[in-house]
Amino acid sequence: MIISPPRCGKTTLLRDLIRQISDGNEYVKGCSVGVVDERSEIGGCYMGIVQNNLGMRTDVLDCCPKAEGMIMLIRSMSPQVVAVDEIGTAEDIHAIEYAMQCGCKLIASVHGMDMEEAARKPVLGEMIRRKMFERYIVLGNDGHPGKVKEIYDERGSVLCRK
């Protein structure tokens, strides 16, 4: 899960992670990725065609509600990884649970200043308490959007702080 305030690079990092996971590299084979792009911010679709490079093994559901889209993608496209931007509703939790029960990995972003603030939000706090994500990456903007401030494990223990 990527956590940051607005305009700190959440969606840009998410987009790059999707591309790298999809394409793979000389060390790691690429995976099939399903993206639910509710507001066309990740893929930037125009007339049904993705404008941003999300990788060769990526399927995109554009302008589709996140929770419904995650379930639709899993049932019809069988992605190994599901990616969504700015989660935060109870419906999102149910769809994430469904994805995990189906064996999918998940990458998501949320609005928040830090891990503590995210944990205080009802829905996000529930996800954190239930250890639904393996890593939490907190971004900041100290003059450089996308700067990694902290990385936490699934228990909320700090792995890296800059």
PDB file of C-alpha atoms in Angstrom:
ATOM      1  CA  MET A   1       0.000   0.000   0.000  1.00  0.00           C
ATOM      2  CA  ILE A   2       1.279   3.448  -0.936  1.00  0.00           C
ATOM      3  CA  ILE A   3       0.341   6.206   1.542  1.00  0.00           C
ATOM      4  CA  SER A   4       0.802   9.920   0.914  1.00  0.00           C
ATOM      5  CA  PRO A   5      -0.880  13.309   0.881  1.00  0.00           C
ATOM      6  CA  PRO A   6      -2.182  14.620  -2.451  1.00  0.00           C
ATOM      7  CA  ARG A   7       0.418  15.598  -5.075  1.00  0.00           C
ATOM      8  CA  CYS A   8       3.249  13.540  -3.592  1.00  0.00           C
ATOM      9  CA  GLY A   9       3.558  10.930  -6.335  1.00  0.00           C
ATOM     10  CA  LYS A  10       1.234   8.077  -5.290  1.00  0.00           C
ATOM     11  CA  THR A  11      -0.281   7.537  -8.708  1.00  0.00           C
ATOM     12  CA  THR A  12       3.034   8.018 -10.512  1.00  0.00           C
ATOM     13  CA  LEU A  13       4.712   5.390  -8.311  1.00  0.00           C
ATOM     14  CA  LEU A  14       1.724   3.065  -8.706  1.00  0.00           C
ATOM     15  CA  ARG A  15       1.864   3.444 -12.500  1.00  0.00           C
ATOM     16  CA  ASP A  16       5.592   2.659 -12.571  1.00  0.00           C
ATOM     17  CA  LEU A  17       5.201  -0.371 -10.294  1.00  0.00           C
ATOM     18  CA  ILE A  18       2.418  -1.704 -12.529  1.00  0.00           C
ATOM     19  CA  ARG A  19       4.632  -1.381 -15.616  1.00  0.00           C
ATOM     20  CA  GLN A  20       7.623  -3.032 -13.967  1.00  0.00           C
ATOM     21  CA  ILE A  21       5.592  -5.911 -12.516  1.00  0.00           C
ATOM     22  CA  SER A  22       3.880  -6.453 -15.866  1.00  0.00           C
ATOM     23  CA  ASP A  23       7.008  -6.335 -18.030  1.00  0.00           C
ATOM     24  CA  GLY A  24       9.411  -8.020 -15.633  1.00  0.00           C
ATOM     25  CA  ASN A  25      13.161  -7.714 -16.192  1.00  0.00           C
ATOM     26  CA  GLU A  26      16.269  -9.837 -16.626  1.00  0.00           C
ATOM     27  CA  TYR A  27      15.890 -11.186 -13.069  1.00  0.00           C
ATOM     28  CA  VAL A  28      12.119 -11.548 -12.644  1.00  0.00           C
ATOM     29  CA  LYS A  29       9.498 -12.772 -15.092  1.00  0.00           C
ATOM     30  CA  GLY A  30       6.583 -10.395 -15.703  1.00  0.00           C
ATOM     31  CA  CYS A  31       3.124 -11.047 -14.236  1.00  0.00           C
ATOM     32  CA  SER A  32      -0.388 -10.434 -15.494  1.00  0.00           C
ATOM     33  CA  VAL A  33      -1.715  -7.240 -13.897  1.00  0.00           C
ATOM     34  CA  GLY A  34      -5.312  -6.030 -13.734  1.00  0.00           C
ATOM     35  CA  VAL A  35      -5.874  -2.309 -13.174  1.00  0.00           C
ATOM     36  CA  VAL A  36      -9.153  -0.734 -12.100  1.00  0.00           C
ATOM     37  CA  ASP A  37      -8.809   2.882 -13.225  1.00  0.00           C
ATOM     38  CA  GLU A  38     -11.939   4.553 -11.889  1.00  0.00           C
ATOM     39  CA  ARG A  39     -11.016   8.116 -12.947  1.00  0.00           C
ATOM     40  CA  SER A  40      -8.589   7.373 -15.819  1.00  0.00           C
ATOM     41  CA  GLU A  41      -5.641   8.623 -13.757  1.00  0.00           C
ATOM     42  CA  ILE A  42      -3.475   5.518 -14.027  1.00  0.00           C
ATOM     43  CA  GLY A  43      -3.773   4.546 -17.681  1.00  0.00           C
ATOM     44  CA  GLY A  44      -5.051   7.854 -19.016  1.00  0.00           C
ATOM     45  CA  CYS A  45      -7.397   6.090 -21.432  1.00  0.00           C
ATOM     46  CA  TYR A  46      -8.671   7.965 -24.468  1.00  0.00           C
ATOM     47  CA  MET A  47     -11.405   6.347 -26.558  1.00  0.00           C
ATOM     48  CA  GLY A  48     -10.695   3.021 -24.858  1.00  0.00           C
ATOM     49  CA  ILE A  49      -6.954   3.053 -25.491  1.00  0.00           C
ATOM     50  CA  VAL A  50      -4.469   3.289 -22.615  1.00  0.00           C
ATOM     51  CA  GLN A  51      -2.160   6.274 -23.188  1.00  0.00           C
ATOM     52  CA  ASN A  52       0.377   5.565 -20.418  1.00  0.00           C
ATOM     53  CA  ASN A  53       2.736   2.593 -20.584  1.00  0.00           C
ATOM     54  CA  LEU A  54       1.441   0.101 -18.019  1.00  0.00           C
ATOM     55  CA  GLY A  55       3.302  -2.903 -19.392  1.00  0.00           C
ATOM     56  CA  MET A  56       2.598  -5.597 -21.919  1.00  0.00           C
ATOM     57  CA  ARG A  57       0.770  -7.950 -19.531  1.00  0.00           C
ATOM     58  CA  THR A  58      -1.649  -5.347 -18.134  1.00  0.00           C
ATOM     59  CA  ASP A  59      -5.422  -5.221 -18.594  1.00  0.00           C
ATOM     60  CA  VAL A  60      -7.242  -1.991 -17.665  1.00  0.00           C
ATOM     61  CA  LEU A  61     -10.870  -1.470 -16.659  1.00  0.00           C
ATOM     62  CA  ASP A  62     -11.409   2.238 -17.272  1.00  0.00           C
ATOM     63  CA  CYS A  63     -14.123   4.366 -15.614  1.00  0.00           C
ATOM     64  CA  CYS A  64     -15.322   1.464 -13.475  1.00  0.00           C
ATOM     65  CA  PRO A  65     -15.978   1.635  -9.712  1.00  0.00           C
ATOM     66  CA  LYS A  66     -13.038   0.067  -7.867  1.00  0.00           C
ATOM     67  CA  ALA A  67     -14.850  -2.579  -5.831  1.00  0.00           C
ATOM     68  CA  GLU A  68     -16.951  -3.823  -8.752  1.00  0.00           C
ATOM     69  CA  GLY A  69     -13.998  -3.617 -11.111  1.00  0.00           C
ATOM     70  CA  MET A  70     -11.706  -5.714  -8.915  1.00  0.00           C
ATOM     71  CA  ILE A  71     -14.252  -8.535  -8.822  1.00  0.00           C
ATOM     72  CA  MET A  72     -14.939  -8.269 -12.566  1.00  0.00           C
ATOM     73  CA  LEU A  73     -11.214  -8.358 -13.386  1.00  0.00           C
ATOM     74  CA  ILE A  74     -10.580 -11.401 -11.229  1.00  0.00           C
ATOM     75  CA  ARG A  75     -13.514 -13.323 -12.675  1.00  0.00           C
ATOM     76  CA  SER A  76     -12.835 -12.496 -16.315  1.00  0.00           C
ATOM     77  CA  MET A  77      -9.096 -11.776 -16.702  1.00  0.00           C
ATOM     78  CA  SER A  78      -7.464 -13.859 -13.919  1.00  0.00           C
ATOM     79  CA  PRO A  79      -4.698 -11.366 -13.053  1.00  0.00           C
ATOM     80  CA  GLN A  80      -1.862 -12.360 -10.751  1.00  0.00           C
ATOM     81  CA  VAL A  81      -1.735  -8.781  -9.420  1.00  0.00           C
ATOM     82  CA  VAL A  82      -4.575  -6.255  -9.041  1.00  0.00           C
ATOM     83  CA  ALA A  83      -3.790  -2.525  -8.843  1.00  0.00           C
ATOM     84  CA  VAL A  84      -6.110   0.294  -7.716  1.00  0.00           C
ATOM     85  CA  ASP A  85      -5.660   3.948  -6.837  1.00  0.00           C
ATOM     86  CA  GLU A  86      -7.043   5.717  -3.761  1.00  0.00           C
ATOM     87  CA  ILE A  87      -8.965   3.018  -1.911  1.00  0.00           C
ATOM     88  CA  GLY A  88     -10.916   3.780   1.224  1.00  0.00           C
ATOM     89  CA  THR A  89     -14.487   2.450   1.276  1.00  0.00           C
ATOM     90  CA  ALA A  90     -15.968  -0.585   3.003  1.00  0.00           C
ATOM     91  CA  GLU A  91     -16.779  -1.976  -0.454  1.00  0.00           C
ATOM     92  CA  ASP A  92     -13.079  -1.739  -1.302  1.00  0.00           C
ATOM     93  CA  ILE A  93     -12.217  -3.930   1.715  1.00  0.00           C
ATOM     94  CA  HIS A  94     -14.642  -6.622   0.581  1.00  0.00           C
ATOM     95  CA  ALA A  95     -13.236  -6.580  -2.955  1.00  0.00           C
ATOM     96  CA  ILE A  96      -9.660  -6.714  -1.610  1.00  0.00           C
ATOM     97  CA  GLU A  97     -10.587  -9.687   0.581  1.00  0.00           C
ATOM     98  CA  TYR A  98     -12.096 -11.400  -2.455  1.00  0.00           C
ATOM     99  CA  ALA A  99      -8.943 -10.746  -4.489  1.00  0.00           C
ATOM    100  CA  MET A 100      -6.733 -12.167  -1.750  1.00  0.00           C
ATOM    101  CA  GLN A 101      -8.943 -15.239  -1.324  1.00  0.00           C
ATOM    102  CA  CYS A 102      -8.561 -15.812  -5.076  1.00  0.00           C
ATOM    103  CA  GLY A 103      -4.763 -15.749  -4.728  1.00  0.00           C
ATOM    104  CA  CYS A 104      -4.158 -12.297  -6.216  1.00  0.00           C
ATOM    105  CA  LYS A 105      -1.548  -9.888  -4.916  1.00  0.00           C
ATOM    106  CA  LEU A 106      -2.660  -6.285  -4.536  1.00  0.00           C
ATOM    107  CA  ILE A 107      -1.089  -2.863  -4.986  1.00  0.00           C
ATOM    108  CA  ALA A 108      -3.119   0.121  -3.818  1.00  0.00           C
ATOM    109  CA  SER A 109      -2.730   3.734  -2.818  1.00  0.00           C
ATOM    110  CA  VAL A 110      -4.472   5.816  -0.150  1.00  0.00           C
ATOM    111  CA  HIS A 111      -4.505   9.419   1.003  1.00  0.00           C
ATOM    112  CA  GLY A 112      -2.734  10.017   4.307  1.00  0.00           C
ATOM    113  CA  MET A 113       0.071  12.048   5.858  1.00  0.00           C
ATOM    114  CA  ASP A 114       1.690   9.037   7.522  1.00  0.00           C
ATOM    115  CA  MET A 115       1.056   5.512   8.787  1.00  0.00           C
ATOM    116  CA  GLU A 116      -0.482   6.751  12.028  1.00  0.00           C
ATOM    117  CA  GLU A 117      -3.070   8.898  10.246  1.00  0.00           C
ATOM    118  CA  ALA A 118      -3.922   6.057   7.868  1.00  0.00           C
ATOM    119  CA  ALA A 119      -4.391   3.700  10.838  1.00  0.00           C
ATOM    120  CA  ARG A 120      -6.856   6.153  12.451  1.00  0.00           C
ATOM    121  CA  LYS A 121      -9.173   6.095   9.425  1.00  0.00           C
ATOM    122  CA  PRO A 122     -11.932   3.526   9.963  1.00  0.00           C
ATOM    123  CA  VAL A 123     -11.575   1.532   6.730  1.00  0.00           C
ATOM    124  CA  LEU A 124      -7.813   1.853   6.315  1.00  0.00           C
ATOM    125  CA  GLY A 125      -7.233   1.159   9.989  1.00  0.00           C
ATOM    126  CA  GLU A 126      -9.201  -2.064   9.623  1.00  0.00           C
ATOM    127  CA  MET A 127      -7.009  -3.118   6.680  1.00  0.00           C
ATOM    128  CA  ILE A 128      -3.856  -2.358   8.666  1.00  0.00           C
ATOM    129  CA  ARG A 129      -5.097  -4.193  11.792  1.00  0.00           C
ATOM    130  CA  ARG A 130      -5.964  -7.228   9.672  1.00  0.00           C
ATOM    131  CA  LYS A 131      -2.525  -7.147   7.990  1.00  0.00           C
ATOM    132  CA  MET A 132      -4.056  -7.123   4.525  1.00  0.00           C
ATOM    133  CA  PHE A 133      -0.876  -5.695   2.955  1.00  0.00           C
ATOM    134  CA  GLU A 134       2.717  -6.902   3.280  1.00  0.00           C
ATOM    135  CA  ARG A 135       4.297  -3.451   2.889  1.00  0.00           C
ATOM    136  CA  TYR A 136       3.271   0.148   3.486  1.00  0.00           C
ATOM    137  CA  ILE A 137       5.272   2.808   1.648  1.00  0.00           C
ATOM    138  CA  VAL A 138       4.853   6.380   2.911  1.00  0.00           C
ATOM    139  CA  LEU A 139       5.727   9.128   0.434  1.00  0.00           C
ATOM    140  CA  GLY A 140       6.485  12.749   1.170  1.00  0.00           C
ATOM    141  CA  ASN A 141       7.191  15.913  -0.741  1.00  0.00           C
ATOM    142  CA  ASP A 142      10.231  17.674   0.656  1.00  0.00           C
ATOM    143  CA  GLY A 143      10.590  19.595  -2.581  1.00  0.00           C
ATOM    144  CA  HIS A 144      10.760  16.289  -4.467  1.00  0.00           C
ATOM    145  CA  PRO A 145       7.421  14.508  -5.049  1.00  0.00           C
ATOM    146  CA  GLY A 146       7.635  10.750  -4.706  1.00  0.00           C
ATOM    147  CA  LYS A 147      10.329  10.720  -2.041  1.00  0.00           C
ATOM    148  CA  VAL A 148      10.036   7.611   0.142  1.00  0.00           C
ATOM    149  CA  LYS A 149       9.862   8.682   3.800  1.00  0.00           C
ATOM    150  CA  GLU A 150       9.147   5.348   5.469  1.00  0.00           C
ATOM    151  CA  ILE A 151       8.505   1.692   4.736  1.00  0.00           C
ATOM    152  CA  TYR A 152       6.585  -0.534   7.174  1.00  0.00           C
ATOM    153  CA  ASP A 153       5.975  -4.283   7.265  1.00  0.00           C
ATOM    154  CA  GLU A 154       2.550  -5.916   7.683  1.00  0.00           C
ATOM    155  CA  ARG A 155       2.746  -5.561  11.493  1.00  0.00           C
ATOM    156  CA  GLY A 156       3.394  -1.822  11.268  1.00  0.00           C
ATOM    157  CA  SER A 157       7.080  -2.112  12.212  1.00  0.00           C
ATOM    158  CA  VAL A 158       9.428   0.360  10.538  1.00  0.00           C
ATOM    159  CA  LEU A 159      11.722  -1.261   7.978  1.00  0.00           C
ATOM    160  CA  CYS A 160      13.201   1.971   6.622  1.00  0.00           C
ATOM    161  CA  ARG A 161      13.021   5.634   7.613  1.00  0.00           C
ATOM    162  CA  LYS A 162      14.664   8.502   5.727  1.00  0.00           C
TER     163      LYS A 162
END
